[in-house]
PDB file of C-alpha atoms in Angstrom:
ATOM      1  CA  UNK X   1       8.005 -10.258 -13.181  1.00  0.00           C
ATOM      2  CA  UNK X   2       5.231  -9.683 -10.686  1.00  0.00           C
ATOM      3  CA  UNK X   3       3.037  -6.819 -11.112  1.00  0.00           C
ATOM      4  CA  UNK X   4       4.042  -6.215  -7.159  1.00  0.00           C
ATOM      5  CA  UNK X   5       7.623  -6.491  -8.382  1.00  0.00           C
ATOM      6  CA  UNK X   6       7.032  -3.801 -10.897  1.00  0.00           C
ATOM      7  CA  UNK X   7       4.827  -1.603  -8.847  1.00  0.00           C
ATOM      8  CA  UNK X   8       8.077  -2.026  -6.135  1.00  0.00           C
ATOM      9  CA  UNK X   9      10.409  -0.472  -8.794  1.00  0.00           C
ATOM     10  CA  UNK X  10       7.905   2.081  -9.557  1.00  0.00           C
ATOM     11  CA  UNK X  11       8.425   3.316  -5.439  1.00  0.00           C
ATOM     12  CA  UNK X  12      12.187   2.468  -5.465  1.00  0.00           C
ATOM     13  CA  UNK X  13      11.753  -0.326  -3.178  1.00  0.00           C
ATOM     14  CA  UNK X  14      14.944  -2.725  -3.665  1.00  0.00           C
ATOM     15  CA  UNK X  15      16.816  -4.328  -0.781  1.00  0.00           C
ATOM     16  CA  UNK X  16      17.632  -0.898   1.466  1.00  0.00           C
ATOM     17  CA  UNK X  17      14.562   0.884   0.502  1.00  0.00           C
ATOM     18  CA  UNK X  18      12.218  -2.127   1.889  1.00  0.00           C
ATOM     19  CA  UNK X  19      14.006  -1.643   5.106  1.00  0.00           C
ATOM     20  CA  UNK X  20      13.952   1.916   4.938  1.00  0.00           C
ATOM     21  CA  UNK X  21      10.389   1.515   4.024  1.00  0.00           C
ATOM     22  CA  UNK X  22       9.344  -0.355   7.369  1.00  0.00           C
ATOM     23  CA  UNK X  23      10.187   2.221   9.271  1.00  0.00           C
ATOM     24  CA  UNK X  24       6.600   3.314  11.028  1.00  0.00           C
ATOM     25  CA  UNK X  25       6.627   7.028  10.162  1.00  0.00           C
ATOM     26  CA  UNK X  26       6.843   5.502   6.531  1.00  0.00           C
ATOM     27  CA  UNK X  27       4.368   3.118   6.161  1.00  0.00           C
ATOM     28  CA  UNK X  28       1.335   5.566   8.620  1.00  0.00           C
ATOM     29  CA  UNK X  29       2.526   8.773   7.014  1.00  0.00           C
ATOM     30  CA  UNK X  30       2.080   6.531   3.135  1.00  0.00           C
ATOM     31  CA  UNK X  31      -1.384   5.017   4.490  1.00  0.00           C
ATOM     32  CA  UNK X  32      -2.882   7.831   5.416  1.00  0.00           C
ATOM     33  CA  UNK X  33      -1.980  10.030   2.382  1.00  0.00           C
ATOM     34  CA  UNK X  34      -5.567   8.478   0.638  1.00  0.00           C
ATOM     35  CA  UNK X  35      -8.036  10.979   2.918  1.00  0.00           C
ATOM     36  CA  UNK X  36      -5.342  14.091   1.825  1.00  0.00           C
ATOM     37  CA  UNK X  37      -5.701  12.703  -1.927  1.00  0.00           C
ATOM     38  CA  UNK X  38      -9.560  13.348  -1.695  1.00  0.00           C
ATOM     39  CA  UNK X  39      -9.276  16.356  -0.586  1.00  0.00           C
ATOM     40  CA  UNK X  40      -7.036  17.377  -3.515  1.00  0.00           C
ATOM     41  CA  UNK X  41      -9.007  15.843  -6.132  1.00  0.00           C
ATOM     42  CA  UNK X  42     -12.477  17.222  -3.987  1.00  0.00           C
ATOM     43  CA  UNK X  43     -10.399  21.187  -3.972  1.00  0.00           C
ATOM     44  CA  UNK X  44     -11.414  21.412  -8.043  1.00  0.00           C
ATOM     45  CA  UNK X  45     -14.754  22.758  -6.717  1.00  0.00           C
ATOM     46  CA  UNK X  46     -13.148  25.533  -4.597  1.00  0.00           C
ATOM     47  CA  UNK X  47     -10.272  26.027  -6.613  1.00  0.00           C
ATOM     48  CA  UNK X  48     -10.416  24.687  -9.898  1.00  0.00           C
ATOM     49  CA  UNK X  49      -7.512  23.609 -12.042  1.00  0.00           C
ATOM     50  CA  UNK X  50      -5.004  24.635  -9.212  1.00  0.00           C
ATOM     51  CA  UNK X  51      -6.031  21.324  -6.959  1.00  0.00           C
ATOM     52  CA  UNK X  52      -3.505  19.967  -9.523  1.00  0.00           C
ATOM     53  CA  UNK X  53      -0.920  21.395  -7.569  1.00  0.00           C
ATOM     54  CA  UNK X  54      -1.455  19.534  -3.982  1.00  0.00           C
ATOM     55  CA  UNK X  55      -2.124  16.444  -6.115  1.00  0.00           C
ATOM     56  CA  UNK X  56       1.048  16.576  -7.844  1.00  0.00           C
ATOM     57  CA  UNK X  57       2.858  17.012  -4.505  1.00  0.00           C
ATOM     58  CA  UNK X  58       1.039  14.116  -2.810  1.00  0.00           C
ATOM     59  CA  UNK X  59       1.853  12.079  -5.680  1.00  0.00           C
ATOM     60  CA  UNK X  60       5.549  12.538  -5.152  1.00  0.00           C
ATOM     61  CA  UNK X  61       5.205  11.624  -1.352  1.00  0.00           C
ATOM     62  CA  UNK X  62       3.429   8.572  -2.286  1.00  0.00           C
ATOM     63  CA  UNK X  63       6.548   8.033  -4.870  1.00  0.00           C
ATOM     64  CA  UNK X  64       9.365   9.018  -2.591  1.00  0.00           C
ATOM     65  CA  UNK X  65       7.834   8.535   0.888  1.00  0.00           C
ATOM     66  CA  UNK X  66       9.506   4.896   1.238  1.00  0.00           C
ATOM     67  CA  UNK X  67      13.119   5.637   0.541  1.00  0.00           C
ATOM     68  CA  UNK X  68      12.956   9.168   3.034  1.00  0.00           C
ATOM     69  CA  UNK X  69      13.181   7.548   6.156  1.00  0.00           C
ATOM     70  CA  UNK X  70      16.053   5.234   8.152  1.00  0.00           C
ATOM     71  CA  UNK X  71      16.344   2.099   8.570  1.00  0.00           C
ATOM     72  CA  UNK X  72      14.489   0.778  11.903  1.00  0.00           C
ATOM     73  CA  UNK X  73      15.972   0.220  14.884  1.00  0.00           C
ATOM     74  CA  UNK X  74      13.373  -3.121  14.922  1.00  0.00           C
ATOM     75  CA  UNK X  75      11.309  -4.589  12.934  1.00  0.00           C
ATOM     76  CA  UNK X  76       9.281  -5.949  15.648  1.00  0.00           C
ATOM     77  CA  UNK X  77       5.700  -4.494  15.076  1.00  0.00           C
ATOM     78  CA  UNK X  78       2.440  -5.040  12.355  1.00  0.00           C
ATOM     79  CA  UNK X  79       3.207  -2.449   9.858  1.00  0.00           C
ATOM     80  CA  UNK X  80       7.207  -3.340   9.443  1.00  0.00           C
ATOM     81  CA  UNK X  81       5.723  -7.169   9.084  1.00  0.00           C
ATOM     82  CA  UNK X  82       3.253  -5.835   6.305  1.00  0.00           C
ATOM     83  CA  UNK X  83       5.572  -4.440   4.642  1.00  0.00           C
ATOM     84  CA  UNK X  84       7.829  -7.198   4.678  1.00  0.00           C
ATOM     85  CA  UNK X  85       5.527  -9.763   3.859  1.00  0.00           C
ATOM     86  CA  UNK X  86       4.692  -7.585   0.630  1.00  0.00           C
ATOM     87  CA  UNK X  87       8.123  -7.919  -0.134  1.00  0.00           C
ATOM     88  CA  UNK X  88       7.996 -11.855  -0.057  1.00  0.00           C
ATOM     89  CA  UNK X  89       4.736 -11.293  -1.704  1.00  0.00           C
ATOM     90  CA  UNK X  90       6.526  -9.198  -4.614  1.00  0.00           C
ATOM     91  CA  UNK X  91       9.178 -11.635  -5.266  1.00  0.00           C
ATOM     92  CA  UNK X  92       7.196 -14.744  -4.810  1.00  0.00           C
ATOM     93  CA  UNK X  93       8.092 -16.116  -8.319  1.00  0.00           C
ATOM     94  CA  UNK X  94      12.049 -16.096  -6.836  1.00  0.00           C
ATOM     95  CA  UNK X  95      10.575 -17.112  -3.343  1.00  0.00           C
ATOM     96  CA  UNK X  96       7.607 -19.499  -3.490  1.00  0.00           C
ATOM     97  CA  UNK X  97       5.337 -18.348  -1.014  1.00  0.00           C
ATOM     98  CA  UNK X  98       2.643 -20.617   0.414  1.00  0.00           C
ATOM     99  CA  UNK X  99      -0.297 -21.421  -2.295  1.00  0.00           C
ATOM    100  CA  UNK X 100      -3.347 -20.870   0.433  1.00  0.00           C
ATOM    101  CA  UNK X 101      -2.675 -17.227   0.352  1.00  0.00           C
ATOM    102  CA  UNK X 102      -2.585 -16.870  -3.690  1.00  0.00           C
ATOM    103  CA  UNK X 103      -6.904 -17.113  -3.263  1.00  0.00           C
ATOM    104  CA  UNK X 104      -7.113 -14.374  -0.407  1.00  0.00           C
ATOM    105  CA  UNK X 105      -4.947 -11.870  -1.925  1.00  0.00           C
ATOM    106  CA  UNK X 106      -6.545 -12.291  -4.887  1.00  0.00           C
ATOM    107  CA  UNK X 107     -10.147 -11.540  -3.551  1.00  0.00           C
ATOM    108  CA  UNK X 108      -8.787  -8.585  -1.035  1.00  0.00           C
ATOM    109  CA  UNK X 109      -6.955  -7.074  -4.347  1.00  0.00           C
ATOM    110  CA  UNK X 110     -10.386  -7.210  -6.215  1.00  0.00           C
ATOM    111  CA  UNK X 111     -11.871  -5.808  -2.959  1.00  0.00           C
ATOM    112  CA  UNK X 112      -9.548  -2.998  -2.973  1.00  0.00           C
ATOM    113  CA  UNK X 113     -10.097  -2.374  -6.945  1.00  0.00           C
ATOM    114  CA  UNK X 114     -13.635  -2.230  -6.790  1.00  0.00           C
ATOM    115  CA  UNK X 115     -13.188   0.336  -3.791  1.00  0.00           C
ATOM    116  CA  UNK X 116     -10.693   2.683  -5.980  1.00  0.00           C
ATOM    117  CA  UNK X 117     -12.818   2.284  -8.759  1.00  0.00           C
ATOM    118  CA  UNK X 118     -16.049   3.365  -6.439  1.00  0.00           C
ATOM    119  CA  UNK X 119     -14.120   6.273  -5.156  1.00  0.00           C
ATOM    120  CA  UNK X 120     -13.202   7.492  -8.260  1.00  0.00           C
ATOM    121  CA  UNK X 121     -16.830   7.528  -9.405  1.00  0.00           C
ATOM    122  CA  UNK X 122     -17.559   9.287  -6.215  1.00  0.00           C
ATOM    123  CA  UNK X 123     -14.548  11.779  -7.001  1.00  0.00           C
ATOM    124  CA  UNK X 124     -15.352  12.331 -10.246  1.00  0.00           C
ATOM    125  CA  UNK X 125     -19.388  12.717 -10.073  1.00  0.00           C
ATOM    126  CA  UNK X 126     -18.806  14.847  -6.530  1.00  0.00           C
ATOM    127  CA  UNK X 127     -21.125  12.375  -4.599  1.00  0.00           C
ATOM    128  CA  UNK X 128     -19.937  11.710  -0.985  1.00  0.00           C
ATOM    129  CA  UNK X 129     -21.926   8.704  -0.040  1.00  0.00           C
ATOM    130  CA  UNK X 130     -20.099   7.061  -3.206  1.00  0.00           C
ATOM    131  CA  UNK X 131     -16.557   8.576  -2.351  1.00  0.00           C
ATOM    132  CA  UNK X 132     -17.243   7.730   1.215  1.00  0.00           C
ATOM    133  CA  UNK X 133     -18.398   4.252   0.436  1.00  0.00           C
ATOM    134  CA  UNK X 134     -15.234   3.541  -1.907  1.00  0.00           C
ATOM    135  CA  UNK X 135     -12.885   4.773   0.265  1.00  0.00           C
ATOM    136  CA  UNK X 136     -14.184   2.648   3.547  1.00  0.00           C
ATOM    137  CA  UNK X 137     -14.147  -0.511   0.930  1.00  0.00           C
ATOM    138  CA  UNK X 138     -10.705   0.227  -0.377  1.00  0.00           C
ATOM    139  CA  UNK X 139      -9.313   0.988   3.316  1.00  0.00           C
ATOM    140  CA  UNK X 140     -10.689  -1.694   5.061  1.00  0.00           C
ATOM    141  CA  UNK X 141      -9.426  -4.351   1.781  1.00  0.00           C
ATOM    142  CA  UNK X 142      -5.725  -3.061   2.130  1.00  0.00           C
ATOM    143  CA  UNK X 143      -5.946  -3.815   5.646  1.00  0.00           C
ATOM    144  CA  UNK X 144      -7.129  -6.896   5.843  1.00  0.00           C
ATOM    145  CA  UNK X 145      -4.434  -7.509   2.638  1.00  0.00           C
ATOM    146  CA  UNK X 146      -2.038  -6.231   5.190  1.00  0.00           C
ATOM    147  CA  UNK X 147      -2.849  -8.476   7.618  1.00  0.00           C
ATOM    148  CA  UNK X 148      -2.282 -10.962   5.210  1.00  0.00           C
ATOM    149  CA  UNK X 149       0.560  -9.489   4.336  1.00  0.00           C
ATOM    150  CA  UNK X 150       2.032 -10.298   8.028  1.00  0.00           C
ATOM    151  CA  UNK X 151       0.665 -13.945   8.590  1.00  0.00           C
ATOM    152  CA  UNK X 152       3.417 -14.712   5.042  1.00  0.00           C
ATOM    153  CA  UNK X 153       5.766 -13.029   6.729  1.00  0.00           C
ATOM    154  CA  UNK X 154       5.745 -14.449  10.088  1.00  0.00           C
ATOM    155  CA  UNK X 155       5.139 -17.704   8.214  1.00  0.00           C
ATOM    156  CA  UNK X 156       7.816 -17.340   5.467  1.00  0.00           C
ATOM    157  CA  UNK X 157      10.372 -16.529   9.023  1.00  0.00           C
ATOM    158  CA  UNK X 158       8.701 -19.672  11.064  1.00  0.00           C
ATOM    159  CA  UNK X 159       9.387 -22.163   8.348  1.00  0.00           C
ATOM    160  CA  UNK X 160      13.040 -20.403   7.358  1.00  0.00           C
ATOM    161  CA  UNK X 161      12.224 -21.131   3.925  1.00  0.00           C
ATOM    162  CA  UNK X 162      14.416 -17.581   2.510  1.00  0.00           C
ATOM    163  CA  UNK X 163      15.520 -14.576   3.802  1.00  0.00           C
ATOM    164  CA  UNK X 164      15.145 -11.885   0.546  1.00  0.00           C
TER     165      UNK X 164
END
């Protein structure tokens, strides 16, 4: 199993939840939950141990926030794509996707990783330039992956090679 494929079952995303999950008021109320999350984490200085609490709760949006919505009417835009392509992405051991995106993923997923990582330092010491720096780098990396993300979809549809 795919560490996408287990991260998916982490969220809940099976078969009805993906679609659910390309509806657009999922995927831009998910993507922008990071600036929110900073804020939480950044709150200990104001309020101490109780920044715990609108952590916690943005931790279960991040959890539930793909299964709450319906089902598109269309699928027929960018973020829907993204997240379709991540599900070809996820279950690429059942559904071979194209090798010449194995080498980009791989750098944009280091990209993103050394952006978390640099945001957490940031978080963690209180210094904006790094938290600011981290989160631009781990932003821009997921969308650029996301891009990605679309050009397997809309080439996994083109070529008709599975529908999952």
């Amino acid at each position: 199993m795919t560490l996408e494929k287990r991260i998916a079952k982490i969220f809940k995303l099976d078969g009805e939840s993906w679609m659910k999950h390309t509806n657009p008021w999922s995927i831009w109320t998910r993507f922008t939950t990071l600036p929110f999350i900073i804020l939480a984490v950044w709150s200990r200085v104001w309020i101490g141990w109780y920044c715990l609490i609108p952590i916690a709760i943005l931790v279960v949006w991040i959890i539930i926030n793909p299964t709450l919505f319906k089902k598109p009417k269309s699928i027929d835009n960018w973020g829907a794509e993204a997240v379709l392509g991540e599900r070809y992405w996820a279950e690429r051991k059942t559904f071979p996707v194209p090798k010449h995106h194995s080498t980009p993923i791989l750098i944009l997923t280091v990209l993103q990783t050394i952006g978390g990582i640099v945001l957490i330092i940031g978080l963690w010491k209180l210094e904006i330039n790094l938290t600011i720096m981290g989160s631009i780098t781990a932003y821009m990396a997921k969308m650029w992956f996301l891009d990605r993300m679309v050009w397997i979809f809309k080439e996994m549809k083109t070529h008709k090679q599975h529908s999952i």
